[in-house]
Amino acid sequence: MRASFLLTAMTLSLAAAGCNKTEEAKPTATASAPAAAPAPMAPAADTGPIKVGILHSLSGTMAISETSLKDVALMTIEEINAAGGLLGRKLEPVVVDPASNWPLFAEKARDLIQNQKVAVTFGCWTSVSRKSVLPVFEELDGLLFYPVQYEGEESSFNVFYTGAAPNQQAIPAVEYLMGKKGGSAKRWVLLGTDYVYPRTTNKILRYFLHSKGVADDDIMEKYTPFGHADYQTIVADVKKFAAGKRTAVVSTINGDSNVPFYKELGNQGIKAEDIPVVAFSVGEEELRGIDTKPLVGHLAAWNYFMSIDTPENKAFIDKWMAYVKKNNLPGGEKRVTNDPMEATYIGIKMWAHAVEQAKTTNVDAVRQAIGYQKVMAPSGFEIEMDAKNHHLHKPVFIGEVKADGQFHVVWKTEGPIRAQAWSPYIPDSAKKVADWTYPWVCGNCTEPKYVVINRHA
Amino acid sequence: MPTSVGIGNFRRLGEVLTVLRIAFIVAGLVGVIRSDANAAEPLEESLRELASPDSDVVERRLNELAASGNAALIPALEALCDARLRVAPDGAVYYTAPKERTLRHPLTGTIVDPQPSGTHEVEVNNQIRRQALPVLAELKLRSPAEAVRMAAAQELDGRGDAESVAILRSAFKDEQVKRVRDAMALALARWDLQSTDPERQIAALAIARALGTSSLKGELKRLAGATPDASIRKAAAQALDDIESRQHFLDAVGALFHGISLASILLLAALGLAVTFGLLGVINMAHGEMLMLGAYATYAVQMAFERWLPGLVRYYLLAAVPVSFLATLLAGVLLEKTVIRFLYGRPLETLLATWGISLGLIQTVRLIFGAQNVAVANPDWLGGGIEIANGLVLPYNRLAVIAFAVAVAVAVWLLLQRTRLGLQVRAVTQNRAMASCLGIATRRIDMWMFGLGSGIAGLGGVALSQIGNVGPELGQTYIIDSFMVVVLGGVGRLAGTIVASLGLGVINKFLEPFAGAVLGKIVVLAFIILFIQRRPQGIFAIKGRVEA
C-alpha cells in the first residue's frame, strides 16, 4: 500500500514539474481573457498560434496504446500547418502526459483549458479517463474529441465521439457470427476485463441476444482483472460450454491480457473455425508486440483496418510511415496504423474544417459548424459528423487475423452507419434521446429541453 | 443496424468474376499449348477455383474435390487452410510447403521449374476452413499414420454430412487400432442417435454411455425426455449419468492440473525471493525486476539466435536458461556490492532503496527495448498439448514449466544441503556471528546468496516469458504474489515456499469456477490474511534461535 502511495506521489510531482516547464516556456497572448468566452475574440488574440491540447498517456499502462495517438495527432497538425494553418494562423500542439492516472486526466484537462487556453483537446483512451475529464469539459465549456470505440450510453454537449458506439462495432460483429458466414453461433461467451466498458458492452449484448431469442442458459459472462495472465480455467470452461452447440466468444479483454488468453486458446486446441473469438480491443497495434500464429482466423471488428485497400488509406499509411521515419519514432518500419489513429485523424480534420467554416475557434461557433461536416476517411468512405448526437457515421469492418498480424476483411457494411449513443436494446436507454439540435438540447433526456441563453453570464 | 446488402453484391460480383475466370482459363487452354500437360485435368481445374474470391464457389468446388476421394489433394487442401496456397496470374494454383518459399505443383508436389512469378496468396477465411477441414478429414481417414486418422475421425465428429458418414462407416470397418476405432464409433454414434431405427439408436446409446463426452448431452437429453420407446429413454438417461460422472472426474483432474501449473509459476516467481528475503532477510522490492530481466534476457537470446543462428532458433530456449541465470546473477551481485551491503539491518532503507532500483530498472529497460511488450515466441515444440481425455488438454508449455519448476527447486535444495557453499549459507543464516568466528567470509556469502536469489529469479523469468507477457512492468505483477507465497510459507524455509505455492495455486483454481477470477483472488487474499493472523510465522516456522 505504502509503495503504491509513494509511487503515485512521485509520479504526480514529476508530472507537475513537467507542466510547469511548458507554462514558463509558452506565455500566451490570451492569458487574461476568460476561458471560452461566448463573444467573438478580440482581434489581438487572432494573430497568435491556435493552441491544440493533446491529452494522451505517454507513460504507465496505457502508454502502449495511447502514444501512437499522440504521434498521429502531431502528424495531422503538422500537415495542416504545412498547408498554411487555419485562418492564417499556425496550430500549436500542447502535449501533456496524464500518465495513465485517471484523476490526473481531469487535472491536466483543467490545465489545458484554463491555463493553456487551448481551442480544442484531442485525447483519452479508456472510458474511465473520459468519465474523469467529462465534468471538467462541461464546467469550463471546452471541446473534447474522443477517438476510441466505447460502450455508448453517453452524449455530451462538449464531446465529439469519433470512435464507434456499440451499434457500430459490437452488435454487427455478433450479427455476423450469428449468420452462416460467421459460423451460425448459437451459444455465446462474453469475456471481458472487469471495468465499465466491458460490463456495459456485455449488458447491451445480453439484451441484444435476448432479442434474438438466445436464452440466458446459452450465455456465459466472465470477467478477469486488468493484467490477468492465467486463462487456463476460463479457456477450459469455454471448451466445456461450447460442447454441443456452435459457440462464439465475444472478447472485451483489454490490454496485454490478450496475449496469454490467445496463447492458452491455441495450446488447448481451440481453433478459430470451431470457436471463433471476436475482439473489440485488439487491433494492429496490439498485435504488433506478439506472436500472431495462434491467433490466425480469430476476428476483430473495427471501423478501419490497416489492410483496407483504398487510395485514401494508402496515402494515410504513406504519410504515417514518412512521419515515423522523419521523427525517428521507436518501432520504425514496424509501426502500424489502426482504428483509433484513423479516428484521431478524422477528428482533427473535421475540427479544422469547422474552424475554417466558422472563421473562429470559438467553442460555440465551432460546435455549430461541425455538425454535418464531412471528411474523406482512410477507410474509403465519406464520414459525416452527426449534429444531433455528436457521433460519427462510420462503416463497420470485420476482419480475420492473418499470420502477419494484419486483418483480412471478411465482411463490411455497405456504407457508414449512424451511431446510437443510447442503446435501443437496454429498456431504460431505449427512451433516451441524444440530440443537440433545436429544440432538443440534451444528450440524455426523454423530452425536449431548450437552449439556455447566456449560459456564460 | 448494419445492412447485409453488400454481401449480395459481392456474391454476384464474385460469380461474374468466376465466369470470367473460367472463360479465361478455357481460352488459355485453347490458345496456348502449355508445357504443363496436367493443366487440363478436371481435378486441377477444381483446385484452380479454390482461388475464387467467392466463398460459395469455393464451397461447391470443395464438395467436388471431396467426391473425388483422391488423397493426392491433401497437401493442396492443407495449404489452403494454412494460407499457403498461391495463385499465378494465369489462374494456376501452387502451394508452398510449411516454412518454404518454393512453389510446388498442387497434385504431384514436385517443385515447379521455372517458378512462376507474380503469384499471390489465396485468401482464406473461417467459412472456407470450416468447409475444407471435413473434406480433408474424409480424405485422411485412410491415411497410414494413426495420429492422422485419429484427428480425422475427431474432426468428423459432429461435423460430417450423410456423405462423410458413409465414408466414415467404411473406414470404421477396416480400422484396426482401438483408439481410432473408438473415435470413429463415437462420431458414428452421434449420427445414429438421430436415426429413426430404434436398434441403431440403442447401439449408439451403448457407445455413448461408454465413450461419450459432454457434447452429446444435448442430444441425449432430448432422447431421455421425449422418445416414445421406454428402453431408449432409459438407455439415454443411463448414458447421460455416466457421461456426467466422467465429466466431474475430468473437471477435478483439470482443476488439479491447472492448480499445479499456477503453483509452478508462483514457485518460480517466489523461489528467488525465498532466498534473498527468506534466508538473507533483505526486503528486495527489485525482485520482480530480476524476473523481468530474466525474461528480457530470454528475448535477447531469441533475437541473437534469429540473427546469427537462424537454423537453431527452435532451441533458443535451451540457451536462454543459462544466459538468463548468469545475467541476473551478475545483476544481483552488482546490486549487492553497490547498494544492499551498506543497508543490512536497516529494513526500511533497504525497502526504499530496492524500490528505487526497481523503478530505475523498469525505466532502463523501457529506454532500451521500448515501452511496448516484446514478442517472445513459444518454440514449436512447446506449442499445443496432449489430450489425455476428451476435453482435457495439458498444454506442453505448462507441463514444461512444471518440470522446470521442480528441477529448479531440486537444484536449489541440493545446492543448500549438499554443497560447501550451502553449508556456509545455512551457517550464516542461523548464526552470523558464530559463522564469522569460524572463519566463514560472511560478506562474500551474502554477495553470492543475493546473486543466487537473483539468478533463480532470472530462471523464473525464462519460464514466465513462455506463459505471459514480456514488458517492462512484468515484475510488478508478480512481486505481490511472490511476497505472499514467501510470507505464507514461512520466512527462511524453502519447503514452506514450495508448500505455500502449491496450496495457493490449487486453492485458487478450485475456487475460480465458482467465484470467478476476480472474487477468487480476493478470497485467497482474505484467507492468507486470516492465516497470518493465526500463525504469523507462516506454515513452517524456523525452529531454534535465529537472530533477526
Tab-separated table of C-alpha atoms in Angstrom, chain B residues 236-468:
chain	number	residue	atom	x	y	z
B	236	ALA	CA	-30.303	-42.380	-22.784
B	237	ALA	CA	-30.711	-41.470	-19.123
B	238	GLN	CA	-28.046	-44.007	-18.165
B	239	ALA	CA	-25.663	-42.721	-20.789
B	240	LEU	CA	-26.270	-39.195	-19.540
B	241	ASP	CA	-25.464	-40.218	-15.968
B	242	ASP	CA	-22.250	-41.947	-16.955
B	243	ILE	CA	-21.106	-39.054	-19.059
B	244	GLU	CA	-21.786	-36.632	-16.247
B	245	SER	CA	-19.870	-38.598	-13.640
B	246	ARG	CA	-16.969	-38.962	-16.060
B	247	GLN	CA	-17.111	-35.229	-16.659
B	248	HIS	CA	-16.990	-34.443	-12.944
B	249	PHE	CA	-13.905	-36.566	-12.552
B	250	LEU	CA	-12.255	-34.884	-15.539
B	251	ASP	CA	-13.142	-31.448	-14.155
B	252	ALA	CA	-11.436	-32.291	-10.889
B	253	VAL	CA	-8.341	-33.596	-12.666
B	254	GLY	CA	-8.316	-30.485	-14.839
B	255	ALA	CA	-8.611	-28.143	-11.861
B	256	LEU	CA	-5.808	-30.024	-10.119
B	257	PHE	CA	-3.572	-29.714	-13.155
B	258	HIS	CA	-4.347	-26.014	-13.561
B	259	GLY	CA	-3.652	-25.538	-9.867
B	260	ILE	CA	-0.296	-27.285	-10.071
B	261	SER	CA	0.555	-25.276	-13.143
B	262	LEU	CA	-0.273	-21.996	-11.373
B	263	ALA	CA	1.691	-23.260	-8.364
B	264	SER	CA	4.751	-23.899	-10.513
B	265	ILE	CA	4.634	-20.311	-11.759
B	266	LEU	CA	4.213	-18.956	-8.221
B	267	LEU	CA	7.088	-21.139	-7.098
B	268	LEU	CA	9.420	-19.951	-9.843
B	269	ALA	CA	8.493	-16.347	-9.094
B	270	ALA	CA	8.913	-16.754	-5.339
B	271	LEU	CA	11.877	-19.110	-5.050
B	272	GLY	CA	14.445	-16.396	-5.660
B	273	LEU	CA	12.723	-14.216	-3.105
B	274	ALA	CA	12.699	-17.104	-0.650
B	275	VAL	CA	16.485	-16.959	-0.843
B	276	THR	CA	17.028	-13.169	-0.720
B	277	PHE	CA	14.181	-12.338	1.653
B	278	GLY	CA	13.840	-15.666	3.416
B	279	LEU	CA	17.446	-16.564	4.079
B	280	LEU	CA	19.175	-13.207	3.762
B	281	GLY	CA	16.410	-11.061	5.246
B	282	VAL	CA	16.618	-8.400	2.540
B	283	ILE	CA	13.227	-6.938	1.671
B	284	ASN	CA	14.009	-6.865	-2.009
B	285	MET	CA	11.428	-4.790	-3.855
B	286	ALA	CA	13.510	-5.182	-7.012
B	287	HIS	CA	12.922	-8.926	-7.033
B	288	GLY	CA	10.168	-8.576	-9.638
B	289	GLU	CA	12.603	-6.714	-11.863
B	290	MET	CA	15.006	-9.649	-11.673
B	291	LEU	CA	12.197	-11.788	-13.102
B	292	MET	CA	11.748	-9.134	-15.756
B	293	LEU	CA	15.475	-9.058	-16.563
B	294	GLY	CA	15.423	-12.847	-16.903
B	295	ALA	CA	12.535	-12.605	-19.350
B	296	TYR	CA	14.301	-9.883	-21.349
B	297	ALA	CA	17.479	-11.958	-21.391
B	298	THR	CA	15.366	-14.736	-22.937
B	299	TYR	CA	14.136	-12.248	-25.508
B	300	ALA	CA	17.692	-11.096	-26.222
B	301	VAL	CA	18.808	-14.700	-26.730
B	302	GLN	CA	15.887	-15.271	-29.093
B	303	MET	CA	16.871	-12.182	-31.103
B	304	ALA	CA	20.512	-13.279	-31.181
B	305	PHE	CA	19.509	-16.716	-32.463
B	306	GLU	CA	17.256	-15.189	-35.094
B	307	ARG	CA	20.087	-13.048	-36.328
B	308	TRP	CA	23.126	-15.324	-36.114
B	309	LEU	CA	21.824	-18.874	-35.775
B	310	PRO	CA	18.525	-18.906	-37.666
B	311	GLY	CA	18.784	-22.671	-38.180
B	312	LEU	CA	18.790	-23.369	-34.450
B	313	VAL	CA	16.142	-20.854	-33.456
B	314	ARG	CA	13.791	-23.520	-32.166
B	315	TYR	CA	16.320	-24.373	-29.478
B	316	TYR	CA	16.975	-20.805	-28.318
B	317	LEU	CA	15.157	-21.515	-25.078
B	318	LEU	CA	17.759	-24.051	-24.001
B	319	ALA	CA	20.472	-21.428	-24.373
B	320	ALA	CA	18.296	-18.817	-22.681
B	321	VAL	CA	18.268	-20.753	-19.398
B	322	PRO	CA	21.995	-20.395	-18.552
B	323	VAL	CA	22.215	-16.933	-20.137
B	324	SER	CA	19.327	-15.561	-18.069
B	325	PHE	CA	20.662	-17.177	-14.929
B	326	LEU	CA	24.128	-15.677	-15.371
B	327	ALA	CA	22.842	-12.272	-16.448
B	328	THR	CA	20.555	-11.879	-13.451
B	329	LEU	CA	23.137	-13.396	-11.135
B	330	LEU	CA	25.595	-10.731	-12.249
B	331	ALA	CA	22.960	-8.035	-11.861
B	332	GLY	CA	22.251	-9.338	-8.357
B	333	VAL	CA	25.918	-9.413	-7.348
B	334	LEU	CA	26.395	-5.902	-8.702
B	335	LEU	CA	23.358	-4.687	-6.811
B	336	GLU	CA	24.570	-6.276	-3.610
B	337	LYS	CA	28.088	-4.864	-3.925
B	338	THR	CA	26.959	-1.343	-4.715
B	339	VAL	CA	23.822	-0.872	-2.622
B	340	ILE	CA	22.477	-3.672	-0.480
B	341	ARG	CA	25.626	-4.360	1.511
B	342	PHE	CA	25.526	-0.906	3.049
B	343	LEU	CA	21.979	-1.376	4.214
B	344	TYR	CA	21.969	-4.711	6.069
B	345	GLY	CA	19.946	-4.497	9.243
B	346	ARG	CA	18.066	-1.415	8.078
B	347	PRO	CA	14.906	-2.862	6.577
B	348	LEU	CA	13.144	0.433	5.826
B	349	GLU	CA	16.086	1.873	3.938
B	350	THR	CA	16.553	-1.410	2.066
B	351	LEU	CA	12.917	-1.356	1.093
B	352	LEU	CA	13.093	2.198	-0.234
B	353	ALA	CA	16.442	1.689	-1.949
B	354	THR	CA	15.452	-1.535	-3.690
B	355	TRP	CA	12.160	0.020	-4.675
B	356	GLY	CA	14.010	2.926	-6.226
B	357	ILE	CA	16.268	0.457	-8.015
B	358	SER	CA	13.225	-1.368	-9.328
B	359	LEU	CA	11.872	1.892	-10.821
B	360	GLY	CA	15.292	2.577	-12.314
B	361	LEU	CA	15.483	-0.883	-13.853
B	362	ILE	CA	11.979	-0.591	-15.324
B	363	GLN	CA	12.837	2.737	-16.905
B	364	THR	CA	16.184	1.468	-18.194
B	365	VAL	CA	14.538	-1.483	-19.883
B	366	ARG	CA	11.876	0.839	-21.296
B	367	LEU	CA	14.582	3.047	-22.784
B	368	ILE	CA	16.468	0.117	-24.315
B	369	PHE	CA	13.635	-2.118	-25.502
B	370	GLY	CA	10.738	0.374	-25.666
B	371	ALA	CA	7.538	0.585	-23.624
B	372	GLN	CA	5.797	-1.981	-25.831
B	373	ASN	CA	5.712	-5.620	-24.830
B	374	VAL	CA	8.206	-7.692	-26.769
B	375	ALA	CA	7.292	-10.916	-28.541
B	376	VAL	CA	8.876	-13.989	-27.023
B	377	ALA	CA	7.654	-16.847	-29.178
B	378	ASN	CA	6.986	-20.317	-27.860
B	379	PRO	CA	9.260	-22.710	-29.741
B	380	ASP	CA	7.119	-25.033	-31.845
B	381	TRP	CA	7.933	-27.994	-29.588
B	382	LEU	CA	6.226	-26.148	-26.722
B	383	GLY	CA	3.080	-25.330	-28.720
B	384	GLY	CA	-0.046	-27.440	-28.474
B	385	GLY	CA	-0.644	-30.088	-25.855
B	386	ILE	CA	-1.564	-33.678	-25.182
B	387	GLU	CA	-5.210	-34.553	-24.958
B	388	ILE	CA	-5.431	-37.044	-22.105
B	389	ALA	CA	-9.181	-37.299	-22.340
B	390	ASN	CA	-11.817	-35.666	-24.457
B	391	GLY	CA	-11.931	-32.037	-23.420
B	392	LEU	CA	-8.894	-32.124	-21.137
B	393	VAL	CA	-5.734	-30.893	-22.796
B	394	LEU	CA	-2.455	-30.498	-20.954
B	395	PRO	CA	-0.526	-27.845	-22.881
B	396	TYR	CA	3.153	-28.626	-23.372
B	397	ASN	CA	4.300	-25.203	-22.238
B	398	ARG	CA	2.516	-25.674	-18.903
B	399	LEU	CA	3.982	-29.157	-18.490
B	400	ALA	CA	7.434	-27.804	-19.299
B	401	VAL	CA	7.075	-25.033	-16.722
B	402	ILE	CA	6.016	-27.554	-14.072
B	403	ALA	CA	9.017	-29.763	-14.856
B	404	PHE	CA	11.292	-26.720	-14.879
B	405	ALA	CA	9.975	-25.517	-11.503
B	406	VAL	CA	10.585	-28.937	-9.985
B	407	ALA	CA	14.093	-29.038	-11.444
B	408	VAL	CA	14.958	-25.570	-10.144
B	409	ALA	CA	13.571	-26.340	-6.688
B	410	VAL	CA	15.547	-29.581	-6.526
B	411	ALA	CA	18.710	-27.817	-7.708
B	412	VAL	CA	18.350	-25.106	-5.064
B	413	TRP	CA	17.711	-27.696	-2.393
B	414	LEU	CA	20.784	-29.682	-3.442
B	415	LEU	CA	22.859	-26.540	-3.501
B	416	LEU	CA	21.832	-25.616	0.025
B	417	GLN	CA	22.023	-29.099	1.504
B	418	ARG	CA	24.789	-30.843	-0.374
B	419	THR	CA	27.463	-28.256	-1.187
B	420	ARG	CA	30.034	-26.399	0.832
B	421	LEU	CA	28.525	-23.062	-0.159
B	422	GLY	CA	25.128	-24.316	1.009
B	423	LEU	CA	26.593	-25.347	4.346
B	424	GLN	CA	28.144	-21.923	4.816
B	425	VAL	CA	24.909	-20.243	3.808
B	426	ARG	CA	22.949	-22.214	6.364
B	427	ALA	CA	25.540	-21.406	8.981
B	428	VAL	CA	25.364	-17.692	8.227
B	429	THR	CA	21.557	-17.620	8.288
B	430	GLN	CA	21.412	-19.454	11.581
B	431	ASN	CA	24.044	-17.516	13.422
B	432	ARG	CA	26.006	-14.905	11.596
B	433	ALA	CA	28.400	-14.017	14.420
B	434	MET	CA	29.306	-17.595	15.137
B	435	ALA	CA	29.761	-18.380	11.445
B	436	SER	CA	32.058	-15.399	11.154
B	437	CYS	CA	34.066	-16.596	14.151
B	438	LEU	CA	34.517	-19.952	12.458
B	439	GLY	CA	36.166	-18.292	9.513
B	440	ILE	CA	33.325	-18.029	7.038
B	441	ALA	CA	33.565	-14.873	4.950
B	442	THR	CA	30.005	-13.784	5.688
B	443	ARG	CA	30.176	-10.749	3.408
B	444	ARG	CA	31.163	-12.905	0.484
B	445	ILE	CA	28.429	-15.402	1.320
B	446	ASP	CA	25.904	-12.548	1.415
B	447	MET	CA	27.008	-11.431	-2.001
B	448	TRP	CA	26.726	-14.871	-3.553
B	449	MET	CA	23.425	-15.530	-1.856
B	450	PHE	CA	21.935	-12.350	-3.216
B	451	GLY	CA	23.341	-13.188	-6.612
B	452	LEU	CA	21.912	-16.688	-6.409
B	453	GLY	CA	18.472	-15.404	-5.400
B	454	SER	CA	18.522	-13.032	-8.354
B	455	GLY	CA	19.753	-15.790	-10.658
B	456	ILE	CA	16.856	-18.024	-9.624
B	457	ALA	CA	14.513	-15.127	-10.298
B	458	GLY	CA	16.108	-14.922	-13.733
B	459	LEU	CA	15.244	-18.575	-14.306
B	460	GLY	CA	11.689	-17.735	-13.243
B	461	GLY	CA	11.745	-15.000	-15.866
B	462	VAL	CA	12.586	-17.541	-18.576
B	463	ALA	CA	9.543	-19.595	-17.589
B	464	LEU	CA	7.260	-16.551	-17.319
B	465	SER	CA	8.255	-15.425	-20.803
B	466	GLN	CA	6.704	-18.649	-22.121
B	467	ILE	CA	3.411	-18.151	-20.300
B	468	GLY	CA	2.629	-14.444	-20.167
